[in-house]
């Protein structure tokens, strides 16, 4: 498709590089930008450079923050003795939304995946290890995904942590709340059966 | 949802204002920006300000362009005697994709819609009128949408143009190519019947 203006084509191209954004959506987004008042477009652009320049990883847990240490790690209300290990900041946010977890986090920024050539050195395993020894962490909750890579990563990290005398736990497997038994896959159902609890 | 960094929250907010972008997609987009190398994020931001500042309406047809006159209006291969009137630049692009149309365009940047309080003075009707008289346009093809607003706009403009001795045509109604008769709505089918052509 030929566009009548180079800056427009360039903008569409940038939007199209985003995950899950196709040609049509990218085009619609670019037209949205053109419809903005100039100062709002400028503020949009600034938000991008600002985020890219000011946001970095928290010195403790690798969460995204614009301070040295993220608000969760800074909070006196959060326990440093319990660390929940998540794959990415999205997962951290999902945990936070439960309003149930009062410990701190560690963001791996990836999972171990031999097929994609991602090894332990490519994610923040080293940072986790140096932190647990220094901080006197008592429990590490492995909250990586329940897929092959998530399992592998959880196993790998737990093998490193257990010799240090740290309790390593994993989120429970089972039926999603509100689901019907007939639609559950058999692996999930098997795990739900194995993990059954007394009423 | 509380984000651990103000610049991140601000960026998500900007993405979320885009049409069709919900909270989750906006969040994913913002994380994509954070994953970019700094210079690529800067180039993304520049693309936004560039587009907003350099792109304006073509002095002839109101298409988006970064020059005074858009490439279509400049092209010696395109006939100035035939003008296709479209609602927006997306529609112009759809027409261009057919590779069949060799005339020029006029972009209304909207449709007349009394319910939304959009009148003829809010779209580029005035520009169209002054252009057709000056350029010696022979045919105006009304290519607004086949909905109520599109029809109304086409009727309104044709009533202004006909007294000037200009031929005004409308895109044909009928079955979409590749469609089954049983799924066509009856209004479309009626129009297809009325517009039937000899084989």
Short mmCIF file of C-alpha atoms in Angstrom, two decimals:
data_model
loop_
_atom_site.label_atom_id
_atom_site.label_comp_id
_atom_site.label_asym_id
_atom_site.label_seq_id
_atom_site.Cartn_x
_atom_site.Cartn_y
_atom_site.Cartn_z
CA UNK A 1 0.00 0.00 0.00
CA UNK A 2 1.34 3.38 -0.99
CA UNK A 3 0.69 6.28 1.34
CA UNK A 4 0.50 9.82 0.18
CA UNK A 5 2.96 11.02 2.80
CA UNK A 6 6.24 9.59 4.09
CA UNK A 7 5.71 10.62 7.76
CA UNK A 8 2.36 8.82 7.70
CA UNK A 9 3.85 5.62 6.28
CA UNK A 10 6.62 5.77 8.87
CA UNK A 11 4.16 6.18 11.74
CA UNK A 12 2.02 3.29 10.52
CA UNK A 13 5.14 1.15 10.29
CA UNK A 14 6.01 1.92 13.92
CA UNK A 15 2.54 0.99 15.13
CA UNK A 16 2.57 -2.16 13.07
CA UNK A 17 5.69 -3.41 14.81
CA UNK A 18 3.75 -3.67 18.06
CA UNK A 19 2.68 -7.14 19.16
CA UNK A 20 -0.78 -8.07 17.92
CA UNK A 21 -1.22 -4.95 15.77
CA UNK A 22 -2.00 -5.63 12.12
CA UNK A 23 -1.93 -3.33 9.11
CA UNK A 24 -5.49 -2.08 9.50
CA UNK A 25 -5.23 -1.30 13.20
CA UNK A 26 -1.88 0.43 12.70
CA UNK A 27 -3.46 2.57 10.00
CA UNK A 28 -6.40 3.47 12.23
CA UNK A 29 -4.00 4.40 15.03
CA UNK A 30 -1.97 6.64 12.74
CA UNK A 31 -5.12 8.43 11.60
CA UNK A 32 -6.03 8.86 15.24
CA UNK A 33 -2.69 10.59 15.81
CA UNK A 34 -3.39 12.88 12.85
CA UNK A 35 -6.74 13.77 14.37
CA UNK A 36 -5.14 14.88 17.66
CA UNK A 37 -4.50 18.53 18.50
CA UNK A 38 -0.79 19.19 17.96
CA UNK A 39 0.02 19.62 21.65
CA UNK A 40 -1.67 16.35 22.52
CA UNK A 41 0.32 14.53 19.85
CA UNK A 42 3.45 16.07 21.31
CA UNK A 43 2.49 14.92 24.79
CA UNK A 44 1.89 11.41 23.40
CA UNK A 45 5.35 11.39 21.84
CA UNK A 46 6.84 12.68 25.08
CA UNK A 47 5.13 9.89 27.01
CA UNK A 48 6.97 7.40 24.82
CA UNK A 49 10.42 8.94 25.21
CA UNK A 50 9.77 9.55 28.91
CA UNK A 51 8.82 5.95 29.52
CA UNK A 52 11.75 4.66 27.49
CA UNK A 53 14.23 6.92 29.24
CA UNK A 54 13.03 7.11 32.82
CA UNK A 55 11.78 3.59 33.41
CA UNK A 56 14.26 0.90 34.30
CA UNK A 57 14.39 -2.17 36.49
CA UNK A 58 14.08 -1.89 40.25
CA UNK A 59 17.47 -2.49 41.88
CA UNK A 60 15.96 -5.15 44.13
CA UNK A 61 13.17 -7.01 42.31
CA UNK A 62 13.61 -5.97 38.63
CA UNK A 63 10.05 -4.56 38.50
CA UNK A 64 9.66 -1.51 36.22
CA UNK A 65 10.11 1.76 38.08
CA UNK A 66 11.29 5.32 37.59
CA UNK A 67 12.91 5.37 41.03
CA UNK A 68 15.95 3.43 42.19
CA UNK A 69 13.81 0.98 44.15
CA UNK A 70 10.19 0.28 43.18
CA UNK A 71 7.30 1.28 45.48
CA UNK A 72 6.58 -2.35 46.39
CA UNK A 73 10.14 -3.00 47.56
CA UNK A 74 10.11 0.36 49.38
CA UNK A 75 6.83 -0.27 51.16
CA UNK A 76 7.21 -1.02 54.91
CA UNK A 77 3.96 -2.99 54.70
CA UNK A 78 5.45 -5.65 52.42
CA UNK A 79 7.38 -8.60 53.79
CA UNK A 80 10.90 -9.08 52.45
CA UNK A 81 10.88 -12.64 53.81
CA UNK A 82 8.53 -13.88 51.11
CA UNK A 83 9.40 -13.42 47.45
CA UNK A 84 7.03 -14.25 44.62
CA UNK A 85 8.92 -15.03 41.39
CA UNK A 86 7.05 -13.99 38.24
CA UNK A 87 7.90 -14.09 34.54
CA UNK A 88 7.14 -10.46 33.77
CA UNK A 89 5.62 -7.25 35.07
CA UNK A 90 2.20 -8.18 33.64
CA UNK A 91 2.18 -11.25 35.91
CA UNK A 92 3.23 -9.08 38.87
CA UNK A 93 0.30 -6.79 38.17
CA UNK A 94 -2.10 -9.73 37.99
CA UNK A 95 -0.87 -10.87 41.42
CA UNK A 96 -1.21 -7.36 42.82
CA UNK A 97 -4.81 -7.19 41.63
CA UNK A 98 -5.74 -10.03 43.98
CA UNK A 99 -4.94 -7.72 46.92
CA UNK A 100 -4.01 -10.88 48.81
CA UNK A 101 -0.27 -11.03 48.51
CA UNK A 102 1.70 -8.99 51.02
CA UNK A 103 5.23 -10.14 50.23
CA UNK A 104 7.64 -8.80 47.64
CA UNK A 105 8.36 -9.92 44.07
CA UNK A 106 11.13 -10.92 41.75
CA UNK A 107 10.59 -10.34 38.04
CA UNK A 108 12.53 -12.76 35.82
CA UNK A 109 11.86 -10.85 32.57
CA UNK A 110 11.52 -14.12 30.69
CA UNK A 111 11.52 -17.86 31.15
CA UNK A 112 14.09 -20.53 30.43
CA UNK A 113 13.31 -21.88 26.98
CA UNK A 114 15.92 -24.06 25.26
CA UNK A 115 13.97 -23.95 21.99
CA UNK A 116 14.20 -20.17 21.91
CA UNK A 117 17.77 -20.30 23.16
CA UNK A 118 16.88 -18.52 26.39
CA UNK A 119 19.04 -19.79 29.24
CA UNK A 120 19.17 -18.93 32.97
CA UNK A 121 21.78 -16.25 32.25
CA UNK A 122 19.30 -14.40 30.02
CA UNK A 123 16.79 -13.88 32.82
CA UNK A 124 17.31 -12.40 36.29
CA UNK A 125 18.18 -15.66 38.10
CA UNK A 126 21.54 -14.29 39.28
CA UNK A 127 19.87 -11.23 40.81
CA UNK A 128 17.39 -13.51 42.61
CA UNK A 129 20.12 -15.69 44.07
CA UNK A 130 22.25 -12.84 45.38
CA UNK A 131 19.13 -11.26 46.84
CA UNK A 132 17.81 -14.28 48.72
CA UNK A 133 21.16 -14.92 50.36
CA UNK A 134 21.59 -11.27 51.37
CA UNK A 135 18.03 -10.56 52.51
CA UNK A 136 17.33 -13.64 54.58
CA UNK A 137 14.38 -14.68 52.43
CA UNK A 138 12.41 -17.55 53.98
CA UNK A 139 9.98 -18.51 51.24
CA UNK A 140 10.12 -18.20 47.48
CA UNK A 141 6.81 -18.70 45.68
CA UNK A 142 7.34 -19.82 42.09
CA UNK A 143 4.58 -18.10 40.11
CA UNK A 144 5.80 -18.77 36.58
CA UNK A 145 3.25 -19.95 34.02
CA UNK A 146 1.84 -23.47 34.08
CA UNK A 147 3.27 -24.31 30.66
CA UNK A 148 6.45 -26.23 29.80
CA UNK A 149 8.78 -23.22 29.98
CA UNK A 150 7.21 -21.96 33.21
CA UNK A 151 7.56 -25.40 34.81
CA UNK A 152 11.13 -25.78 33.65
CA UNK A 153 12.06 -22.37 35.05
CA UNK A 154 10.35 -23.12 38.37
CA UNK A 155 12.17 -26.46 38.66
CA UNK A 156 15.53 -24.95 37.75
CA UNK A 157 15.26 -22.12 40.28
CA UNK A 158 13.92 -24.34 43.05
CA UNK A 159 16.92 -26.64 42.62
CA UNK A 160 19.22 -23.69 43.17
CA UNK A 161 17.31 -22.36 46.17
CA UNK A 162 16.60 -25.52 48.14
CA UNK A 163 20.26 -26.17 49.08
CA UNK A 164 20.27 -22.68 50.64
CA UNK A 165 17.59 -23.86 53.09
CA UNK A 166 14.85 -21.74 51.52
CA UNK A 167 11.28 -23.01 51.36
CA UNK A 168 10.22 -23.05 47.70
CA UNK A 169 6.52 -23.28 46.86
CA UNK A 170 4.51 -23.31 43.65
CA UNK A 171 1.08 -21.83 42.93
CA UNK A 172 -1.66 -24.48 43.14
CA UNK A 173 -2.96 -26.23 40.04
CA UNK A 174 -6.63 -26.96 39.70
CA UNK A 175 -9.91 -25.90 38.24
CA UNK A 176 -10.27 -22.21 37.42
CA UNK A 177 -12.94 -20.73 39.68
CA UNK A 178 -16.31 -20.59 37.96
CA UNK A 179 -15.49 -23.28 35.42
CA UNK A 180 -17.46 -26.38 34.49
CA UNK A 181 -15.89 -29.78 35.00
CA UNK A 182 -16.89 -30.94 31.54
CA UNK A 183 -14.75 -28.29 29.87
CA UNK A 184 -11.63 -28.86 31.96
CA UNK A 185 -8.78 -30.63 30.16
CA UNK A 186 -7.72 -33.95 31.67
CA UNK A 187 -4.28 -32.77 32.80
CA UNK A 188 -5.82 -29.95 34.80
CA UNK A 189 -8.42 -32.32 36.20
CA UNK A 190 -5.72 -34.82 37.23
CA UNK A 191 -3.83 -32.05 39.04
CA UNK A 192 -7.03 -30.85 40.70
CA UNK A 193 -7.67 -34.39 41.91
CA UNK A 194 -4.12 -34.80 43.20
CA UNK A 195 -4.31 -31.49 45.01
CA UNK A 196 -7.73 -32.11 46.56
CA UNK A 197 -8.22 -30.66 50.00
CA UNK A 198 -10.33 -31.69 52.95
CA UNK A 199 -13.51 -29.68 53.45
CA UNK B 1 -4.74 -0.47 38.75
CA UNK B 2 -1.71 1.12 40.31
CA UNK B 3 1.46 1.19 38.29
CA UNK B 4 4.85 1.28 39.87
CA UNK B 5 5.94 4.23 37.75
CA UNK B 6 4.20 7.45 36.72
CA UNK B 7 5.69 7.58 33.18
CA UNK B 8 4.40 4.06 32.58
CA UNK B 9 0.88 4.92 33.75
CA UNK B 10 0.93 8.02 31.56
CA UNK B 11 2.00 6.07 28.47
CA UNK B 12 -0.68 3.42 29.03
CA UNK B 13 -3.25 6.20 29.34
CA UNK B 14 -2.19 7.65 25.98
CA UNK B 15 -2.47 4.28 24.24
CA UNK B 16 -5.82 3.63 25.86
CA UNK B 17 -7.29 6.77 24.33
CA UNK B 18 -6.88 5.27 20.87
CA UNK B 19 -10.01 3.94 19.21
CA UNK B 20 -10.58 0.25 19.87
CA UNK B 21 -7.72 -0.07 22.36
CA UNK B 22 -8.68 -1.42 25.78
CA UNK B 23 -6.79 -1.45 29.05
CA UNK B 24 -5.01 -4.76 28.40
CA UNK B 25 -3.85 -3.90 24.89
CA UNK B 26 -2.69 -0.46 26.03
CA UNK B 27 -0.67 -2.11 28.77
CA UNK B 28 0.89 -4.58 26.35
CA UNK B 29 1.79 -1.71 24.02
CA UNK B 30 3.43 0.25 26.81
CA UNK B 31 5.52 -2.79 27.78
CA UNK B 32 6.48 -3.14 24.14
CA UNK B 33 7.77 0.44 24.22
CA UNK B 34 9.78 -0.36 27.35
CA UNK B 35 11.31 -3.34 25.58
CA UNK B 36 12.56 -1.19 22.69
CA UNK B 37 16.14 0.01 22.42
CA UNK B 38 16.22 3.68 23.51
CA UNK B 39 16.94 5.03 20.03
CA UNK B 40 14.07 3.07 18.53
CA UNK B 41 11.69 4.43 21.16
CA UNK B 42 12.93 7.91 20.31
CA UNK B 43 12.33 7.29 16.60
CA UNK B 44 8.81 6.06 17.44
CA UNK B 45 8.12 9.26 19.38
CA UNK B 46 9.56 11.32 16.53
CA UNK B 47 7.29 9.55 14.04
CA UNK B 48 4.33 10.75 16.09
CA UNK B 49 5.40 14.40 16.30
CA UNK B 50 6.53 14.31 12.67
CA UNK B 51 3.20 13.01 11.46
CA UNK B 52 1.27 15.46 13.62
CA UNK B 53 3.35 18.42 12.52
CA UNK B 54 4.16 17.71 8.87
CA UNK B 55 0.96 16.12 7.65
CA UNK B 56 -1.91 18.34 6.65
CA UNK B 57 -4.66 18.36 4.06
CA UNK B 58 -3.85 18.56 0.37
CA UNK B 59 -4.70 22.03 -0.95
CA UNK B 60 -6.80 20.49 -3.71
CA UNK B 61 -8.47 17.31 -2.51
CA UNK B 62 -7.98 17.40 1.30
CA UNK B 63 -6.13 14.05 1.27
CA UNK B 64 -3.38 13.75 3.90
CA UNK B 65 0.01 14.85 2.60
CA UNK B 66 3.29 16.39 3.73
CA UNK B 67 3.55 18.44 0.54
CA UNK B 68 1.37 21.32 -0.56
CA UNK B 69 -0.47 19.17 -3.08
CA UNK B 70 -0.77 15.39 -2.61
CA UNK B 71 0.92 12.96 -5.04
CA UNK B 72 -2.43 11.92 -6.55
CA UNK B 73 -3.39 15.50 -7.42
CA UNK B 74 0.14 16.11 -8.70
CA UNK B 75 0.23 13.03 -10.91
CA UNK B 76 -0.05 13.78 -14.65
CA UNK B 77 -1.57 10.31 -15.11
CA UNK B 78 -4.69 11.15 -13.08
CA UNK B 79 -7.66 12.86 -14.66
CA UNK B 80 -8.82 16.09 -13.04
CA UNK B 81 -12.12 15.82 -14.91
CA UNK B 82 -13.38 12.99 -12.70
CA UNK B 83 -13.52 13.45 -8.93
CA UNK B 84 -14.38 10.65 -6.52
CA UNK B 85 -15.85 11.99 -3.26
CA UNK B 86 -14.99 9.87 -0.20
CA UNK B 87 -15.68 10.23 3.50
CA UNK B 88 -12.13 9.83 4.72
CA UNK B 89 -8.59 8.91 3.74
CA UNK B 90 -9.19 5.24 4.65
CA UNK B 91 -11.89 5.13 1.96
CA UNK B 92 -9.54 6.82 -0.51
CA UNK B 93 -6.97 4.12 0.20
CA UNK B 94 -9.53 1.39 -0.33
CA UNK B 95 -10.37 2.88 -3.73
CA UNK B 96 -6.68 3.16 -4.62
CA UNK B 97 -6.17 -0.51 -3.80
CA UNK B 98 -8.51 -1.48 -6.66
CA UNK B 99 -5.96 -0.02 -9.11
CA UNK B 100 -8.95 0.74 -11.35
CA UNK B 101 -9.68 4.36 -10.66
CA UNK B 102 -7.61 6.88 -12.63
CA UNK B 103 -9.36 10.11 -11.64
CA UNK B 104 -8.72 12.30 -8.60
CA UNK B 105 -10.40 12.43 -5.20
CA UNK B 106 -12.07 14.72 -2.76
CA UNK B 107 -11.93 13.79 0.92
CA UNK B 108 -14.88 15.11 2.96
CA UNK B 109 -13.34 14.27 6.36
CA UNK B 110 -16.74 13.29 7.68
CA UNK B 111 -20.36 12.87 6.67
CA UNK B 112 -23.42 14.98 7.26
CA UNK B 113 -25.10 13.59 10.36
CA UNK B 114 -27.83 15.68 12.01
CA UNK B 115 -27.88 13.35 15.03
CA UNK B 116 -24.20 14.04 15.70
CA UNK B 117 -24.66 17.70 14.84
CA UNK B 118 -22.37 17.46 11.83
CA UNK B 119 -23.55 19.79 9.08
CA UNK B 120 -22.22 20.51 5.56
CA UNK B 121 -20.07 23.32 6.96
CA UNK B 122 -18.19 20.80 9.16
CA UNK B 123 -16.96 18.77 6.19
CA UNK B 124 -15.13 19.92 3.06
CA UNK B 125 -18.20 20.61 0.90
CA UNK B 126 -17.18 24.23 0.34
CA UNK B 127 -13.74 23.16 -0.93
CA UNK B 128 -15.39 20.67 -3.29
CA UNK B 129 -17.71 23.29 -4.74
CA UNK B 130 -15.04 25.90 -5.37
CA UNK B 131 -12.87 23.22 -6.93
CA UNK B 132 -15.39 21.79 -9.36
CA UNK B 133 -16.25 25.22 -10.71
CA UNK B 134 -12.60 26.21 -11.10
CA UNK B 135 -11.24 22.92 -12.51
CA UNK B 136 -13.91 22.13 -15.09
CA UNK B 137 -14.79 18.82 -13.46
CA UNK B 138 -17.12 16.72 -15.64
CA UNK B 139 -18.10 13.86 -13.35
CA UNK B 140 -18.31 13.55 -9.58
CA UNK B 141 -18.57 9.99 -8.25
CA UNK B 142 -20.22 9.92 -4.82
CA UNK B 143 -18.41 7.17 -2.95
CA UNK B 144 -19.71 7.84 0.56
CA UNK B 145 -20.85 4.84 2.62
CA UNK B 146 -24.10 3.04 1.89
CA UNK B 147 -25.56 3.90 5.30
CA UNK B 148 -28.01 6.67 6.21
CA UNK B 149 -25.37 9.35 6.72
CA UNK B 150 -23.48 8.38 3.57
CA UNK B 151 -26.70 8.52 1.52
CA UNK B 152 -27.72 11.83 2.99
CA UNK B 153 -24.33 13.35 2.24
CA UNK B 154 -24.38 12.01 -1.34
CA UNK B 155 -27.88 13.42 -1.91
CA UNK B 156 -26.97 16.78 -0.42
CA UNK B 157 -23.84 17.20 -2.53
CA UNK B 158 -25.46 15.97 -5.73
CA UNK B 159 -28.20 18.59 -5.31
CA UNK B 160 -25.53 21.27 -5.16
CA UNK B 161 -23.57 19.95 -8.13
CA UNK B 162 -26.31 19.12 -10.62
CA UNK B 163 -27.34 22.77 -11.24
CA UNK B 164 -23.71 23.38 -12.26
CA UNK B 165 -24.14 20.94 -15.13
CA UNK B 166 -21.91 18.30 -13.57
CA UNK B 167 -22.66 14.60 -13.96
CA UNK B 168 -23.05 13.08 -10.51
CA UNK B 169 -22.86 9.30 -10.14
CA UNK B 170 -23.03 6.92 -7.18
CA UNK B 171 -21.19 3.61 -6.64
CA UNK B 172 -23.36 0.63 -7.58
CA UNK B 173 -25.31 -1.28 -4.96
CA UNK B 174 -25.55 -5.04 -5.17
CA UNK B 175 -24.26 -8.33 -3.89
CA UNK B 176 -20.70 -8.33 -2.58
CA UNK B 177 -18.55 -10.48 -4.87
CA UNK B 178 -18.18 -14.02 -3.53
CA UNK B 179 -21.28 -13.86 -1.35
CA UNK B 180 -24.17 -16.31 -1.12
CA UNK B 181 -27.64 -15.11 -1.96
CA UNK B 182 -29.13 -16.67 1.15
CA UNK B 183 -27.05 -14.47 3.42
CA UNK B 184 -27.76 -11.19 1.63
CA UNK B 185 -30.14 -8.82 3.42
CA UNK B 186 -33.33 -8.01 1.54
CA UNK B 187 -32.52 -4.34 1.00
CA UNK B 188 -29.26 -5.24 -0.71
CA UNK B 189 -31.04 -7.92 -2.72
CA UNK B 190 -33.72 -5.46 -3.83
CA UNK B 191 -31.04 -3.01 -4.98
CA UNK B 192 -29.18 -5.80 -6.79
CA UNK B 193 -32.40 -6.74 -8.58
CA UNK B 194 -33.13 -3.13 -9.51
CA UNK B 195 -29.58 -2.67 -10.83
CA UNK B 196 -29.50 -5.93 -12.80
CA UNK B 197 -27.53 -5.84 -16.02
CA UNK B 198 -27.85 -7.71 -19.28
CA UNK B 199 -25.38 -10.53 -19.80
#
